[in-house]
Coordinates of C-alpha atoms and ligand atoms in Angstrom, one line a residue:
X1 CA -6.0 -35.7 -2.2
X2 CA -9.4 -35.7 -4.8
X3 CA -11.4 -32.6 -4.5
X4 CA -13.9 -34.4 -2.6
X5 CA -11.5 -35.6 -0.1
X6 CA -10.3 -32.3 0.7
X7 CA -13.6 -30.7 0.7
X8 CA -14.7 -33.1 3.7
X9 CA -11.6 -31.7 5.3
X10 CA -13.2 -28.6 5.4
X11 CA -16.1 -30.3 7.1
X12 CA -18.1 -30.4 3.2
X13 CA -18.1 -26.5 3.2
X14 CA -17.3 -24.4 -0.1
X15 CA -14.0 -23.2 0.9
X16 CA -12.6 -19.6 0.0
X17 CA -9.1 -19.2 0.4
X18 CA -8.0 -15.6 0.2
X19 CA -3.8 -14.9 -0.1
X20 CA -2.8 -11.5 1.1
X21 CA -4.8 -9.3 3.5
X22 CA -4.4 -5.7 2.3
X23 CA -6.9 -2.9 1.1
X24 CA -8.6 -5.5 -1.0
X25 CA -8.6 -8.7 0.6
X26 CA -9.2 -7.8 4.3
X27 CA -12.1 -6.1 3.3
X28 CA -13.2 -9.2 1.0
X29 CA -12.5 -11.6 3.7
X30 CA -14.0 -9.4 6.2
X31 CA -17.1 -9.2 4.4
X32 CA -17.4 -13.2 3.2
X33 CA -17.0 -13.6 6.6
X34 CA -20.1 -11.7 7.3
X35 CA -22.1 -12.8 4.9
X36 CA -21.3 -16.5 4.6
X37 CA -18.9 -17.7 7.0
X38 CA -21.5 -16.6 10.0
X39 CA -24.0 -18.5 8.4
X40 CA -22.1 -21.5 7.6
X41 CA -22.5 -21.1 4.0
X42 CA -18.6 -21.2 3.4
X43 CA -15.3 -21.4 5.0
X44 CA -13.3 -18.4 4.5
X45 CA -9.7 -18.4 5.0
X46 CA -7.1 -15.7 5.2
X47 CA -3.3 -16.1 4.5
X48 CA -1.1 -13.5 4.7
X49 CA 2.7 -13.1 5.5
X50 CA 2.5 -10.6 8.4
X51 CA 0.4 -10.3 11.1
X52 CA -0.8 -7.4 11.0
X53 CA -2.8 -5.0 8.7
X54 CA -1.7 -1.3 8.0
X55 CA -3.6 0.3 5.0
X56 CA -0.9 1.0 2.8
X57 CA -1.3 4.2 1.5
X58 CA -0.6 5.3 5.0
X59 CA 3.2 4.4 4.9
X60 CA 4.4 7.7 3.8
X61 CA 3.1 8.8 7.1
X62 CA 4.4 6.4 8.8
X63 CA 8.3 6.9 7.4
X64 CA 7.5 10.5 7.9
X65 CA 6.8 10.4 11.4
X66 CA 3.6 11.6 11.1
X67 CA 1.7 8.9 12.1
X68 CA 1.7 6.3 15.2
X69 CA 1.4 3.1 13.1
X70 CA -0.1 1.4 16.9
X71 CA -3.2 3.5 16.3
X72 CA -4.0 2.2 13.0
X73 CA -2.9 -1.4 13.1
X74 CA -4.9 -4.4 12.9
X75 CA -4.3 -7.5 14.1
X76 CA -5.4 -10.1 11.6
X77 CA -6.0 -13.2 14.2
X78 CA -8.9 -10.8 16.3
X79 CA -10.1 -9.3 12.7
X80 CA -10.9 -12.7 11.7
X81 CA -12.5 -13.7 15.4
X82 CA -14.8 -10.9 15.4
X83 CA -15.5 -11.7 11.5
X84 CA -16.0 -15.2 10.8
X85 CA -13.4 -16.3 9.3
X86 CA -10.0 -17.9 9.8
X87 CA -6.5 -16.5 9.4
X88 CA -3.6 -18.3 8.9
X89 CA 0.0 -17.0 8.9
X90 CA 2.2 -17.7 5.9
X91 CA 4.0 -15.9 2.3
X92 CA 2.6 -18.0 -0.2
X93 CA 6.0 -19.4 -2.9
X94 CA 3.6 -21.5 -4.6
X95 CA 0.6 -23.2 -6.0
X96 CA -0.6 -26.7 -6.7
X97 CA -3.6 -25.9 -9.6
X98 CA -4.1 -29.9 -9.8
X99 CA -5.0 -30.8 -6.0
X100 CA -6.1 -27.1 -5.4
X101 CA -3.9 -26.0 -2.5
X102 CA -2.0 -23.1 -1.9
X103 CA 1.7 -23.3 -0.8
X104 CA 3.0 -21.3 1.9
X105 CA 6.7 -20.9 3.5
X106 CA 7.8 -22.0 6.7
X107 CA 7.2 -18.9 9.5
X108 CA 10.6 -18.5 11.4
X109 CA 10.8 -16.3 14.6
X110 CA 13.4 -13.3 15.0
X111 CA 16.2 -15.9 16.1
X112 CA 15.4 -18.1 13.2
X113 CA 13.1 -20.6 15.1
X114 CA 10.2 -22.4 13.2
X115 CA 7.0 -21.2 14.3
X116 CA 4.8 -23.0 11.9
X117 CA 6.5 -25.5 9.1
X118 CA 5.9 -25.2 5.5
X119 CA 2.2 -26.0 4.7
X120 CA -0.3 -26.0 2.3
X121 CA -4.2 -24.6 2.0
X122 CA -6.8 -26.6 0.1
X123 CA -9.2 -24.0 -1.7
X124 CA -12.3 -24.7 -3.9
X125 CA -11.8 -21.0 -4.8
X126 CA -8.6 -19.2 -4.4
X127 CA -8.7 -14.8 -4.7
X128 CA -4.8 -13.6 -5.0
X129 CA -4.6 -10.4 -3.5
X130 CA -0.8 -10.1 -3.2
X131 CA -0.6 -6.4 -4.2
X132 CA 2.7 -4.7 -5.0
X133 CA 6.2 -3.9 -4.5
X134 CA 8.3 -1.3 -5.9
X135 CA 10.0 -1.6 -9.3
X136 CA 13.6 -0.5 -9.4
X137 CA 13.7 -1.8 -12.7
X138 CA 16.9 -3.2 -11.8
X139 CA 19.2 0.2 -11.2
X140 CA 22.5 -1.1 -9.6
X141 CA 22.6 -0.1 -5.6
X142 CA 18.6 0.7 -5.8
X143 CA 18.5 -2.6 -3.7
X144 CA 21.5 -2.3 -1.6
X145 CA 21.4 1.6 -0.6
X146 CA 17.2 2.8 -1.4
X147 CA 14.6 2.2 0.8
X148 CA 10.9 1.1 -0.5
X149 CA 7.7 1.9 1.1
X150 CA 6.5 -1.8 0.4
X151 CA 5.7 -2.6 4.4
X152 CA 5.3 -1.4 7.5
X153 CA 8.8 -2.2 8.7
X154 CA 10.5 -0.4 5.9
X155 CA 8.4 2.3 6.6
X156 CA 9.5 2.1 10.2
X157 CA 13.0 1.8 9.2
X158 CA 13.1 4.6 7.1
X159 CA 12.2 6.9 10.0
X160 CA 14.2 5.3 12.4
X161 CA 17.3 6.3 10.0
X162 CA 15.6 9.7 9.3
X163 CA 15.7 10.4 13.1
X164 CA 19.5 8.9 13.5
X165 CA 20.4 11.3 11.0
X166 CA 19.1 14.4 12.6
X167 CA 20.7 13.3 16.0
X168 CA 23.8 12.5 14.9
X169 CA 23.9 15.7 12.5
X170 CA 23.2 17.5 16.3
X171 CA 25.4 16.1 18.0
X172 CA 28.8 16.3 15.8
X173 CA 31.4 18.6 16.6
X174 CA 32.5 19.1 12.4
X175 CA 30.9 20.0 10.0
X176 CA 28.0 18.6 7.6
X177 CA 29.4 15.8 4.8
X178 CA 27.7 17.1 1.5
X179 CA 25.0 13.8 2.0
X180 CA 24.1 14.7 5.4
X181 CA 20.3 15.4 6.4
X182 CA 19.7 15.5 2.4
X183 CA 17.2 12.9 1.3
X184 CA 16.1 11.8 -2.3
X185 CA 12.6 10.4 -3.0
X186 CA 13.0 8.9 -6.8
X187 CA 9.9 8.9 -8.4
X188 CA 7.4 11.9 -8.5
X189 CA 3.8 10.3 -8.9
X190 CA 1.6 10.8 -5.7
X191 CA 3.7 9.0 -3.3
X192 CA 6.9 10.7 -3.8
X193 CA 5.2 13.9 -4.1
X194 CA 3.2 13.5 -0.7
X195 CA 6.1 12.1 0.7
X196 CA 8.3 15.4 0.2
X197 CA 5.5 17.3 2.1
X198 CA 5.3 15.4 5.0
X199 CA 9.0 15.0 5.5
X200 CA 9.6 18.5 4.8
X201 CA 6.8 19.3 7.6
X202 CA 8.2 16.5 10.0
X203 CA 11.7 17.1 9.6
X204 CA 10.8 20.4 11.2
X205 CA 9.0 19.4 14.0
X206 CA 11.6 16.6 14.8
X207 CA 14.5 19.7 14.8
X208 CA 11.8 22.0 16.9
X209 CA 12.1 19.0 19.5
X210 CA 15.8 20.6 20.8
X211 CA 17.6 19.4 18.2
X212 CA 18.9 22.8 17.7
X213 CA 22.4 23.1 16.4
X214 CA 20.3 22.3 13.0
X215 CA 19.0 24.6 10.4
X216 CA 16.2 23.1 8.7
X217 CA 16.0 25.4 6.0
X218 CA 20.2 25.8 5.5
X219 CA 21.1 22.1 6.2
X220 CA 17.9 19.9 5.6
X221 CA 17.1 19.2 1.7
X222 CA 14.6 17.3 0.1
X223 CA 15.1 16.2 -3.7
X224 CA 12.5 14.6 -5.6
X225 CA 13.7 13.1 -9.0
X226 CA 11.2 12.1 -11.7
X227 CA 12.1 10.1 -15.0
X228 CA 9.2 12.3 -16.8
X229 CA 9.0 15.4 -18.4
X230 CA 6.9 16.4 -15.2
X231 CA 6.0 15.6 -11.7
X232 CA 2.4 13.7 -11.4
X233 CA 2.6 12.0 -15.0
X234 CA -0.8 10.6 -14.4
X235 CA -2.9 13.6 -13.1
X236 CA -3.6 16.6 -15.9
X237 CA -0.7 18.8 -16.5
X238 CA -2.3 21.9 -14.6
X239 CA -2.3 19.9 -11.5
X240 CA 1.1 18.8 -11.6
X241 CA 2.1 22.4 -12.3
X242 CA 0.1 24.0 -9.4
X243 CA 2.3 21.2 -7.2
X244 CA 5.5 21.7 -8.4
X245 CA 4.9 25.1 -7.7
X246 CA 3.7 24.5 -3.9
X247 CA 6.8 22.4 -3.7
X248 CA 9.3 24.9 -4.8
X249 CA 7.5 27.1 -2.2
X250 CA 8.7 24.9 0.4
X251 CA 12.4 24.5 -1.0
X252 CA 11.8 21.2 -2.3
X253 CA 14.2 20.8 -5.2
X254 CA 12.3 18.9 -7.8
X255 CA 14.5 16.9 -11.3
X256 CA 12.2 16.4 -14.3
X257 CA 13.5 14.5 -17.0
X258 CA 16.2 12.9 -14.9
X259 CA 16.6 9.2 -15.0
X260 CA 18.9 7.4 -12.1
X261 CA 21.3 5.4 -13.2
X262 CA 23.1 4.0 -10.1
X263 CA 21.9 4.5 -6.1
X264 CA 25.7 4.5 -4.4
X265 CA 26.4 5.0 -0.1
X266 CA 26.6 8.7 -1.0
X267 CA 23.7 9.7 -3.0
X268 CA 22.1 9.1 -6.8
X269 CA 24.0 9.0 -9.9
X270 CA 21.8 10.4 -12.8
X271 CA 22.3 8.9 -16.8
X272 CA 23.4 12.9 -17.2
X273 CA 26.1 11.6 -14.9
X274 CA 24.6 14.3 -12.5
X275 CA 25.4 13.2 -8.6
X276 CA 22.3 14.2 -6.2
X277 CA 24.4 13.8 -2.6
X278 CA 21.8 11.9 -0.2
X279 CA 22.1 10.2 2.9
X280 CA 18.7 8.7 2.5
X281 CA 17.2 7.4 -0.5
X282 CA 13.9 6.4 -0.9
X283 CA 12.5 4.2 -4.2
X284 CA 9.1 5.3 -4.9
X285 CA 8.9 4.8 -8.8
X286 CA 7.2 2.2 -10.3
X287 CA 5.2 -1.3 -9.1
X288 CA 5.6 -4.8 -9.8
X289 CA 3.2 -7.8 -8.2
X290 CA 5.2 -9.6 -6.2
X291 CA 7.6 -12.1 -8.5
X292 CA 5.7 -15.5 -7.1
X293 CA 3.2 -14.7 -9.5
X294 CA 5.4 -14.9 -12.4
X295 CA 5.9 -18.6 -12.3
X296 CA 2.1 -19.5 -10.7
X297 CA 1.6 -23.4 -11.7
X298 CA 1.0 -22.4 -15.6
X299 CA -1.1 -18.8 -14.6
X300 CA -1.0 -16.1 -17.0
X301 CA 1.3 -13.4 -16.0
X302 CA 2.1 -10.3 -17.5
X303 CA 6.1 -8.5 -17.8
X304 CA 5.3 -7.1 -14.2
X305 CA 4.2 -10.2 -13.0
X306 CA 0.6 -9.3 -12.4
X307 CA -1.9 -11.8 -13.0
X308 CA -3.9 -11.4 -16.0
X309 CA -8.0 -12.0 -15.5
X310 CA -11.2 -11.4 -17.0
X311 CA -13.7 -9.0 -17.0
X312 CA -15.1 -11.0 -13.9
X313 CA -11.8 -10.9 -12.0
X314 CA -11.3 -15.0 -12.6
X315 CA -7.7 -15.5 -14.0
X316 CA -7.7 -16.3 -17.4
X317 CA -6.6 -19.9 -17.8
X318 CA -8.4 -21.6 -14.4
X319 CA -11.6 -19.7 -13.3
X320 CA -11.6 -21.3 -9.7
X321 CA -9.2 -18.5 -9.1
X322 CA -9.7 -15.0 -9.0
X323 CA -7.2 -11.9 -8.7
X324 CA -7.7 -8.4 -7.2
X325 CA -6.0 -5.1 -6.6
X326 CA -2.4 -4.2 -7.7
X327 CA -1.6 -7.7 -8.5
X328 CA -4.3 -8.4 -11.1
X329 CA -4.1 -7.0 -14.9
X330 CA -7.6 -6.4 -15.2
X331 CA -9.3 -4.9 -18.5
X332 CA -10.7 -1.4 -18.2
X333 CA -12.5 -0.2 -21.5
X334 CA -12.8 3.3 -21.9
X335 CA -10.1 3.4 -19.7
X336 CA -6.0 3.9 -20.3
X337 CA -5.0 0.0 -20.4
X338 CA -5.8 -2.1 -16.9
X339 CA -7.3 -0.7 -14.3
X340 CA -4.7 1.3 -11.9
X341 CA -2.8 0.2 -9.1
X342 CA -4.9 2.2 -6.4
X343 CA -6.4 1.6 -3.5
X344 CA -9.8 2.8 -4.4
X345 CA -9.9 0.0 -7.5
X346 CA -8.8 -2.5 -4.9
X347 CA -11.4 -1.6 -2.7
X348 CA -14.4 -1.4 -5.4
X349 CA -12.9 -5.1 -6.7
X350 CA -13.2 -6.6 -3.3
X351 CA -17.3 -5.2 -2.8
X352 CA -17.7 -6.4 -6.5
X353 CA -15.9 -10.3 -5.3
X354 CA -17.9 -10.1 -2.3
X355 CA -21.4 -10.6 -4.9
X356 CA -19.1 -12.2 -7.4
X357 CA -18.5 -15.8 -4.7
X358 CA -22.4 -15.4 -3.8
X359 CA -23.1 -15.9 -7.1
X360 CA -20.5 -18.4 -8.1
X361 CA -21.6 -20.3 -4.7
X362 CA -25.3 -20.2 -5.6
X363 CA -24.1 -21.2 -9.6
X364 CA -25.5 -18.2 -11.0
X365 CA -23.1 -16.8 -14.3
X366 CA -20.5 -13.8 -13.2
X367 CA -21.4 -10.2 -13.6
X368 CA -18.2 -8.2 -15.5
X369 CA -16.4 -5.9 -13.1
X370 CA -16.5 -2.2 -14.3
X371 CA -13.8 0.2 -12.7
X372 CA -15.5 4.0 -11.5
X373 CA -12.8 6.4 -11.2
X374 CA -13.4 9.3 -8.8
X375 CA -10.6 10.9 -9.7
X376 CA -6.4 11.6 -7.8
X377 CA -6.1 13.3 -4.7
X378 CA -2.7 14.4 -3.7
X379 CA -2.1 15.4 0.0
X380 CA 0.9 17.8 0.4
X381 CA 0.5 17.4 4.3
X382 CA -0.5 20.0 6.4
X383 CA 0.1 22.4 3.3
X384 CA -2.4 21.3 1.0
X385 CA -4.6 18.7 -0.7
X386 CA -4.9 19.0 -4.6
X387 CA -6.9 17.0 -7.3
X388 CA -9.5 16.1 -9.6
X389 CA -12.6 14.5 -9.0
X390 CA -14.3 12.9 -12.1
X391 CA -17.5 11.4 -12.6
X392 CA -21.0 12.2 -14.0
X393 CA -22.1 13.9 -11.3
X394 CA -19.2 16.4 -11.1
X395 CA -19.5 16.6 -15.3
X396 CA -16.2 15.4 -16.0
X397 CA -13.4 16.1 -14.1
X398 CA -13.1 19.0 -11.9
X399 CA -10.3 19.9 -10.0
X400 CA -10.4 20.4 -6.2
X401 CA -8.2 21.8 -3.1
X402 CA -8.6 22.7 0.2
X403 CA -10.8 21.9 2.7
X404 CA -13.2 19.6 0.5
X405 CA -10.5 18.4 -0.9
X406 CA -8.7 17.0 2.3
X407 CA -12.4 15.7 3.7
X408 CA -12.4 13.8 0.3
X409 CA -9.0 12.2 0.8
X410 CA -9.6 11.3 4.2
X411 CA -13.3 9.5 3.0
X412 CA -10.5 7.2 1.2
X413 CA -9.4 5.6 4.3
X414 CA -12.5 6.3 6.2
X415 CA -14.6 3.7 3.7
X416 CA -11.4 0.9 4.4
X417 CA -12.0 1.2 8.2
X418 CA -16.0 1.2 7.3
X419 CA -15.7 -2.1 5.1
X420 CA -14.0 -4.0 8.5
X421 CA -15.2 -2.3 11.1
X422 CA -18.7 -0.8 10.3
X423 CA -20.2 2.7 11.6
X424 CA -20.2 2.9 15.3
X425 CA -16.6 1.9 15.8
X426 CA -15.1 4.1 13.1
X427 CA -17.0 6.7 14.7
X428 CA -15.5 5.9 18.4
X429 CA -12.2 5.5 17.3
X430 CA -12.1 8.7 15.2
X431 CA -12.9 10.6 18.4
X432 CA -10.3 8.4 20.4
X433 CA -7.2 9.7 18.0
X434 CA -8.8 13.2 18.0
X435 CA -8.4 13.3 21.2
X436 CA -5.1 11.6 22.1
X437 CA -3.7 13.4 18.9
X438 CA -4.2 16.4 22.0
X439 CA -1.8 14.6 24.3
X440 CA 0.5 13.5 22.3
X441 CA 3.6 14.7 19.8
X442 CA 2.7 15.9 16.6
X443 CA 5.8 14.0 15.4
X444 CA 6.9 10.3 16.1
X445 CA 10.6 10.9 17.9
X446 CA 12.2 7.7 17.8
Ligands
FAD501 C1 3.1 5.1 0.3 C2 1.9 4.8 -0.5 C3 0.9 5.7 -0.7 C4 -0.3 5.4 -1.5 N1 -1.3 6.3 -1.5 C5 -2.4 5.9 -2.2 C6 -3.5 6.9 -2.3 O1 -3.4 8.0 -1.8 N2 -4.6 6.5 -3.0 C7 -4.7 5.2 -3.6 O2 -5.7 4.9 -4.2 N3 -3.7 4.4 -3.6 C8 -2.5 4.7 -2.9 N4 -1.5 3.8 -2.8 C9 -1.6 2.5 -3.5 C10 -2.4 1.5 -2.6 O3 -1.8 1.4 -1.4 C11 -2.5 0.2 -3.3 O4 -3.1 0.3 -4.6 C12 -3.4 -0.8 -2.5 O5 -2.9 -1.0 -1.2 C13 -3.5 -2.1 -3.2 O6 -4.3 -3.0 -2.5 P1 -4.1 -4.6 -2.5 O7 -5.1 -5.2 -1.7 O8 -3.9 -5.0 -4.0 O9 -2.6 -4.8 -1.9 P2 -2.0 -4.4 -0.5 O10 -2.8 -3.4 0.2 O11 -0.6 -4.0 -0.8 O12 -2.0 -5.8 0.3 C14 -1.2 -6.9 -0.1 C15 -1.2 -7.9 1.1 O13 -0.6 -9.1 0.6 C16 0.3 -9.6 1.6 N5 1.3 -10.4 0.8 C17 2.1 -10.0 -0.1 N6 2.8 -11.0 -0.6 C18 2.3 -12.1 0.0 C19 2.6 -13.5 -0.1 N7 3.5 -14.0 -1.0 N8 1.9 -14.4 0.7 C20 1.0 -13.9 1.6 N9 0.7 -12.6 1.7 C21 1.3 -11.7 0.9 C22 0.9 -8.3 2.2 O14 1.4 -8.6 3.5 C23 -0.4 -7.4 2.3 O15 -1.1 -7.6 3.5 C24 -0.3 4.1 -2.1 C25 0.7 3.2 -2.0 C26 1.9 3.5 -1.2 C27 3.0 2.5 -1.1

């Protein structure tokens, strides 16, 4: 099909294609939507595997317990209604550069039935907004016998087997096995730290819930194992140091320095041939864009498979497609190599695409994209929330905790559900979950 053919498909509209619907590129096709979609200045199309969007730096909640993922989910089809713009369900496996369409797997239901057959999307601009998945850089078992907090249904699995572990640990007449109720997060950057607090916090209110024959603090251990010479590699040493501290506080046993060569049925298997007993394991170290993008009709990919792109987010060898967020190498002078895998540059690289398609619409030349780091936040739960905040304003980088601190991590999320839903109904639902949060228990039970 010529480009002209497929464009009178599209009823002679520019159209936008947009694979992957996550902190990025929900709020980018949100906000095309808005803007030009309403209008009828382009068509703007979603694709994205699931259904369904969940922030993702909410999944440590959600594996925790500490979160009802129902309350926070979106449903991409009545996004897209209220928004102006179309979404179509579908895991990309390929790309056609030459006719210009995207190519997306057959959707099969729960019983292996087809609901829609392989297909492809003709774009006149394509933004790959894939993200991440979790590197486990190969270790034998990591895939077999770890868990990743890559999706909602891992997350959900996880705590499922968190809770089946605590009943069954109940309910048995022997004693423990040396595994039981002890979990191992590998990797120590913010994840893996913040997931140690809320499960140490959850496990707790999960045992206060009758489960009484078990001792949290006796028979419920949480180990976090880090590669590094310290937890937090990425924030400055004092604020790794003041949370390794918190985190012994709570009984958290922390390895530094300690590489895992092998995940087994049992537990971890460190290159000191150390054995860390576990009956769960979770793999928080490390990301990789999704390995599609490694072999992306002739793209430029990098050894973790992210996309490499210019300045103005346009991949380098065909600038009729752009990249954003975790899977997109993107330059950042001044910087420490590309810009991080977070959700605040995912979010600043969707507002900066929004202008970035006006402009390429109207044929105006692309504006670079420059990165503005506001610095970590780490939430340790209910215990704490520690970090640094950097920026001109704050002269540098200053490091905050408390009650600031936790408002300032919660403004994270607060701008995602601002960029798709706008003021009035973040405000309504806020006060919805404050008030059902009333009514409800402070842990997810099953
Ligand atoms: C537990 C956890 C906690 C985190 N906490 C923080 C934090 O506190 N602060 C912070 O800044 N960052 C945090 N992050 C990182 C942050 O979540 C990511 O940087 C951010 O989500 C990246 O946004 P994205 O749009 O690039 O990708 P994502 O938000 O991951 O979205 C990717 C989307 O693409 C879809 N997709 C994937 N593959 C395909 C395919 N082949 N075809 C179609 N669709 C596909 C997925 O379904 C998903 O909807 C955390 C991450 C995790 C896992």
């Amino acid at each position: 099909m010529t480009d002209a053919a497929a464009r009178s498909l599209g009823g002679g509209r520019h159209r936008i294609v947009i694979v992957g619907g996550g902190a990025g590129g929900l709020e980018l096709a949100t906000r095309l939507g808005d803007r030009l979609g309403r209008r009828g200045r382009a068509e703007i199309t979603l694709v994205d595997k699931a259904r369904a969007h969940l922030w993702k730096p909410l999944l440590h909640e959600v594996a925790a317990g500490s979160m009802d993922m129902g309350h926070h989910e979106l449903d991409y089809l009545a996004q897209a209604h209220w928004h102006h713009f179309r979404y179509r369900i579908g895991k990309m496996i390929g790309l056609d550069r030459a006719r210009r369409e995207v190519r997306v797997a057959p959707v099969l239901d729960e019983a292996g039935t087809e609901v829609t057959p392989r297909r492809s999307f003709a774009y006149d601009t394509l933004v790959i907004a894939v993200g991440s998945v979790c590197n486990d850089f190969g270790t034998p078992g990591a895939a077999d016998y770890a868990i990743a907090l890559d999706t909602p249904e891992e997350a959900k699995r996880f705590h499922r087997r968190l809770v089946d572990a605590c009943i069954r640990a109940h309910a048995q007449a022997g004693p423990l096995r040396p595994e039981q109720l002890q979990i191992a997060i590998v990797g120590a950057g913010a994840t893996g730290v913040e997931l140690a607090a809320e499960l140490h916090r959850t496990t707790r209110e999960l045992v206060a819930y009758g489960l009484d024959r078990i001792d949290p603090d006796k028979d419920v251990r949480i180990h976090v194992i880090e590669a590094s010479e310290r937890i937090l590699p990425a924030l400055p040493e004092h604020l790794s140091k003041g949370i390794e501290d918190l985190l012994h506080s709570l009984g958290v046993v922390v390895h530094t320095a300690a590489r895992v060569a092998e995940v087994t049925p049992q537990g971890l298997r460190l290159a000191s041939g150390k054995e860390i007993p576990a009956e769960l394991v979770v793999w928080a170290a490390g990301v990789k864009a999704p390995e599609v993008l490694a072999r992306l009709d002739g793209l430029e990919s990098n050894r973790i498979n992210q996309l490499v792109v210019r300045p103005t987010l346009e991949t380098t060898r065909d600038a009729s497609i752009f990249a954003l967020g975790d899977c997109a190498a993107c330059p950042w002078p001044g910087g420490k190599g590309n810009v991080p895998p977070r959700a605040q540059a995912a979010h600043q690289q969707a507002s900066h695409l929004v202008r970035t398609l006006e402009r390429r619409l109207a044929g105006k030349p692309l504006h670079p994209f420059r990165y503005r780091d506001f610095g970590s936040l780490v939430s340790l739960g209910k215990y704490s929330v520690i970090g640094n905040l950097m920026g001109a304003l704050v002269g540098g980088s200053v490091r905050v905790e408390g009650y600031f601190a936790r408002l300032m991590y919660l403004s994270l999320y607060k701008m995602h559900e601002l960029a798709l839903h706008g003021f009035a109904k973040v405000a309504l639902d806020t006060l919805a979950r404050l008030l059902t949060r009333r009514t409800e228990p402070v842990v997810k039970l099953h």
